[in-house]
Coordinates of C-alpha atoms and ligand atoms in Angstrom, one line a residue:
M1483 CA -102.6 -137.8 -82.4
T1484 CA -103.8 -135.1 -85.0
A1485 CA -101.4 -133.4 -87.3
A1486 CA -99.3 -130.6 -86.2
V1487 CA -99.2 -131.8 -82.6
Q1488 CA -95.7 -131.3 -81.0
P1489 CA -94.9 -134.2 -78.8
H1490 CA -94.2 -133.5 -75.2
D1491 CA -90.9 -133.6 -73.9
D1492 CA -92.1 -135.8 -71.0
E1493 CA -92.8 -139.2 -72.3
N1494 CA -95.7 -139.4 -69.2
V1495 CA -97.7 -136.4 -70.8
V1496 CA -99.7 -138.4 -73.4
W1497 CA -102.0 -137.0 -76.1
H1498 CA -105.7 -138.1 -75.7
S1499 CA -107.7 -138.4 -79.1
H1500 CA -111.4 -138.0 -78.4
Q1501 CA -114.3 -139.4 -80.7
T1502 CA -115.7 -135.9 -81.2
D1503 CA -112.8 -134.4 -83.6
K1504 CA -112.1 -131.2 -85.3
A1505 CA -113.4 -133.0 -88.6
F1506 CA -116.9 -133.7 -86.9
R1507 CA -117.0 -130.0 -85.5
A1508 CA -116.2 -128.4 -88.9
K1509 CA -118.8 -130.7 -90.5
Q1510 CA -121.4 -129.7 -88.0
K1511 CA -120.5 -125.9 -88.6
K1512 CA -120.3 -126.4 -92.5
Q1513 CA -117.0 -124.7 -93.2
K1514 CA -113.5 -125.5 -93.0
P1515 CA -111.4 -124.2 -90.1
C1516 CA -108.8 -122.1 -90.5
V1517 CA -106.6 -119.2 -89.3
M1518 CA -106.6 -115.9 -90.8
W1519 CA -103.4 -114.2 -89.6
F1520 CA -103.7 -110.4 -90.2
T1521 CA -100.3 -108.7 -90.0
G1522 CA -99.4 -105.2 -90.8
L1523 CA -98.3 -101.8 -89.1
S1524 CA -100.4 -100.3 -86.8
G1525 CA -103.0 -98.1 -88.3
A1526 CA -102.8 -100.3 -91.4
G1527 CA -106.6 -101.5 -90.5
K1528 CA -106.2 -104.9 -89.4
S1529 CA -108.9 -104.7 -86.8
T1530 CA -111.1 -102.8 -88.9
V1531 CA -111.0 -105.1 -91.8
A1532 CA -111.1 -108.3 -89.8
G1533 CA -113.7 -107.1 -87.9
A1534 CA -115.9 -106.0 -90.9
L1535 CA -115.0 -109.7 -92.3
E1536 CA -116.1 -111.3 -89.2
S1537 CA -119.3 -109.4 -89.4
R1538 CA -120.0 -110.6 -93.0
L1539 CA -119.1 -114.1 -92.3
A1540 CA -121.5 -114.3 -89.4
E1541 CA -124.3 -112.8 -91.4
L1542 CA -123.3 -115.7 -94.1
G1543 CA -124.0 -118.1 -91.0
H1544 CA -120.5 -118.8 -90.2
H1545 CA -118.6 -119.7 -87.0
T1546 CA -116.0 -117.4 -86.2
Y1547 CA -113.4 -115.8 -83.3
L1548 CA -111.7 -112.7 -83.7
L1549 CA -108.4 -112.3 -81.6
D1550 CA -107.4 -108.8 -81.4
G1551 CA -104.0 -107.2 -80.2
D1552 CA -104.5 -105.2 -77.3
N1553 CA -107.4 -107.2 -75.9
V1554 CA -105.2 -110.6 -75.6
R1555 CA -102.8 -108.4 -73.4
H1556 CA -105.6 -107.4 -70.9
G1557 CA -106.0 -111.1 -69.9
L1558 CA -104.1 -114.3 -71.4
C1559 CA -100.7 -112.2 -71.9
R1560 CA -101.2 -109.3 -69.3
D1561 CA -97.8 -111.0 -67.6
L1562 CA -96.1 -110.2 -70.7
G1563 CA -94.0 -107.1 -71.6
F1564 CA -92.4 -105.8 -75.1
S1565 CA -89.0 -107.4 -74.7
T1566 CA -88.0 -109.5 -77.7
E1567 CA -88.6 -112.8 -75.5
D1568 CA -92.1 -111.5 -74.3
R1569 CA -93.2 -110.6 -77.7
R1570 CA -92.2 -114.0 -79.0
E1571 CA -94.1 -115.7 -76.0
N1572 CA -97.1 -113.5 -76.6
I1573 CA -97.4 -114.8 -80.4
R1574 CA -96.7 -118.3 -79.3
R1575 CA -99.7 -118.2 -76.9
I1576 CA -102.0 -116.5 -79.3
G1577 CA -100.9 -119.3 -81.7
E1578 CA -101.7 -122.1 -79.6
V1579 CA -105.2 -120.5 -78.5
A1580 CA -105.6 -120.1 -82.2
K1581 CA -105.0 -123.5 -82.9
L1582 CA -107.4 -124.7 -80.2
M1583 CA -110.2 -122.5 -81.9
A1584 CA -109.4 -124.0 -85.1
D1585 CA -109.7 -127.4 -83.5
A1586 CA -113.2 -126.2 -82.3
G1587 CA -114.1 -125.8 -86.1
L1588 CA -113.9 -122.0 -86.2
I1589 CA -112.6 -119.6 -88.7
V1590 CA -110.3 -117.7 -86.6
L1591 CA -109.3 -114.0 -87.4
S1592 CA -106.2 -112.4 -85.4
A1593 CA -105.0 -109.0 -85.7
F1594 CA -101.7 -108.4 -84.6
I1595 CA -99.0 -106.2 -86.0
S1596 CA -96.6 -109.4 -85.6
P1597 CA -93.8 -107.6 -87.3
H1598 CA -91.3 -110.5 -87.4
R1599 CA -91.0 -113.2 -90.1
Q1600 CA -90.0 -115.8 -87.5
E1601 CA -93.0 -115.1 -85.3
R1602 CA -95.7 -115.8 -87.8
Q1603 CA -93.5 -118.9 -89.1
L1604 CA -93.6 -120.1 -85.7
V1605 CA -97.6 -120.0 -85.8
R1606 CA -97.9 -121.2 -89.3
D1607 CA -95.6 -124.2 -88.1
L1608 CA -98.2 -125.2 -85.3
L1609 CA -101.3 -125.5 -87.9
P1610 CA -101.5 -128.3 -90.9
E1611 CA -100.7 -127.0 -94.1
G1612 CA -103.3 -124.8 -95.8
E1613 CA -105.0 -123.9 -92.6
F1614 CA -102.7 -120.7 -91.8
L1615 CA -103.7 -117.9 -94.3
E1616 CA -101.3 -115.1 -93.8
V1617 CA -103.4 -111.6 -94.4
F1618 CA -100.8 -108.8 -95.3
V1619 CA -102.8 -105.5 -94.8
D1620 CA -100.3 -103.4 -96.8
T1621 CA -100.9 -99.5 -96.0
P1622 CA -98.0 -97.3 -96.6
L1623 CA -96.3 -95.8 -93.2
A1624 CA -97.2 -92.3 -94.4
E1625 CA -100.9 -93.3 -94.7
C1626 CA -100.9 -95.0 -91.2
E1627 CA -99.1 -92.4 -89.7
K1628 CA -102.0 -90.0 -91.3
R1629 CA -104.4 -91.8 -89.7
D1630 CA -102.8 -92.5 -86.2
P1631 CA -106.2 -92.9 -84.5
K1632 CA -104.6 -93.8 -81.3
G1633 CA -101.9 -90.9 -81.5
L1634 CA -99.1 -93.5 -81.3
Y1635 CA -96.9 -92.4 -84.2
K1636 CA -97.1 -88.9 -82.7
K1637 CA -95.6 -90.3 -79.5
A1638 CA -93.0 -92.6 -81.4
R1639 CA -91.7 -89.5 -83.1
A1640 CA -91.7 -87.5 -80.3
G1641 CA -89.2 -90.4 -78.6
E1642 CA -92.2 -90.8 -76.1
I1643 CA -92.5 -94.5 -77.2
K1644 CA -89.5 -96.5 -78.2
Q1645 CA -89.3 -99.4 -80.4
F1646 CA -92.3 -98.4 -82.4
T1647 CA -92.6 -100.9 -85.3
G1648 CA -92.1 -98.8 -88.6
I1649 CA -90.6 -96.1 -87.0
D1650 CA -87.5 -97.2 -84.7
S1651 CA -88.3 -100.8 -85.2
E1652 CA -88.2 -102.9 -88.3
Y1653 CA -91.6 -104.5 -89.9
Q1654 CA -90.7 -107.2 -91.8
A1655 CA -93.3 -107.5 -94.8
P1656 CA -94.4 -111.2 -95.6
E1657 CA -92.8 -112.7 -98.7
L1658 CA -95.7 -114.9 -99.8
P1659 CA -98.8 -114.2 -97.9
E1660 CA -101.8 -116.1 -98.9
I1661 CA -103.9 -112.9 -99.2
H1662 CA -102.1 -109.4 -100.0
L1663 CA -104.5 -106.5 -99.4
Q1664 CA -103.4 -103.1 -101.0
A1665 CA -105.1 -101.6 -97.9
G1666 CA -104.2 -98.0 -98.3
E1667 CA -106.3 -97.3 -101.2
A1668 CA -109.3 -99.5 -101.0
S1669 CA -112.5 -99.2 -98.8
V1670 CA -113.1 -101.6 -96.2
A1671 CA -115.9 -103.2 -98.0
E1672 CA -113.6 -104.1 -101.1
L1673 CA -111.1 -105.6 -98.7
V1674 CA -113.9 -107.6 -97.1
E1675 CA -114.9 -108.9 -100.7
L1676 CA -111.3 -109.7 -101.5
C1677 CA -110.9 -111.9 -98.4
L1678 CA -114.1 -113.6 -99.1
E1679 CA -113.3 -114.6 -102.6
S1680 CA -110.2 -115.9 -101.3
L1681 CA -112.1 -118.1 -98.5
K1682 CA -114.3 -119.5 -101.4
Q1683 CA -111.3 -120.1 -103.6
R1684 CA -110.0 -122.2 -101.0
Q1685 CA -113.3 -123.8 -100.1
I1686 CA -113.0 -122.7 -96.6
I1687 CA -116.7 -121.2 -97.3
R1688 CA -119.0 -121.9 -100.0
Ligands
ATP2688 N1 -109.3 -99.2 -95.9 C1 -109.5 -98.3 -95.1 N2 -109.7 -97.0 -95.6 C2 -109.7 -96.2 -94.8 N3 -109.3 -95.8 -93.5 C3 -109.4 -96.8 -92.8 C4 -109.3 -98.1 -93.8 N4 -109.0 -99.2 -92.8 C5 -108.8 -98.7 -91.6 N5 -109.2 -97.4 -91.5 C6 -108.9 -96.6 -90.5 O1 -107.6 -96.9 -89.9 C7 -107.6 -96.4 -88.6 C8 -106.8 -97.7 -88.1 O2 -107.3 -98.9 -88.5 P1 -107.1 -99.9 -87.5 O3 -107.5 -100.0 -86.0 O4 -108.0 -101.2 -87.9 O5 -105.7 -100.4 -87.5 P2 -104.9 -101.9 -86.9 O6 -103.8 -102.3 -88.1 O7 -105.7 -102.7 -86.1 O8 -103.7 -100.7 -85.9 P3 -103.3 -101.4 -84.4 O9 -102.1 -102.2 -84.7 O10 -102.7 -99.9 -84.1 O11 -104.4 -102.2 -83.7 C9 -109.0 -96.5 -87.9 O12 -109.4 -95.1 -87.7 C10 -109.8 -96.9 -89.3 O13 -111.2 -96.5 -89.2
MG2689 MG1 -106.0 -103.1 -84.2

């Protein structure tokens, strides 16, 4: 059994270790797998920065997969709503998928608001030490609201959307993120460079 595998409650469900494993797949891809978990307010730039970083990594010959917010709700999590319980289940499923993808040897990028520390910790706990990189896309609320590309802040201020993060629902900022992007005043290209530097420092890429 590999690290961070939780035993199943039913003792008849037994983990089968295969010969072609995570280490082999990572070596084949010449990279160290990890999950870069982008978190921040709506409009902070999570999808934009994660997408641009993925393009740069692809140019450098790396193997990646980007799991992006609403896209997941169209399929894997289409049965889930926005209650506290459903949000938690949403993140749990995404965490398990990200873990499978890291097991496939990929550099996984995810872009979810994921406003609660507890849910981000839940994903961190699924992964071996050093494989979960919390990326705080730290853009002031005023800037996010000014951008408002989906018109969601406008609707939230008008009371048409309830429980909107940053307006009438709390965003719990990461306390010790692996990567802290002051994303309100930097260009996307600069932010991508900061992420690449951090990946090199951590020897995830060369
Ligand atoms: N560094 C930046 N400088 C200026 N504008 C930016 C920057 N990053 C993102 N933007 C712009 O801000 C808007 C919101 O970005 P994006 O969609 O990536 O946010 P998000 O964090 O993914 O939000 P959501 O949680 O709603 O999906 C977009 O119009 C994007 O072009
Ligand atoms: Mg997004």
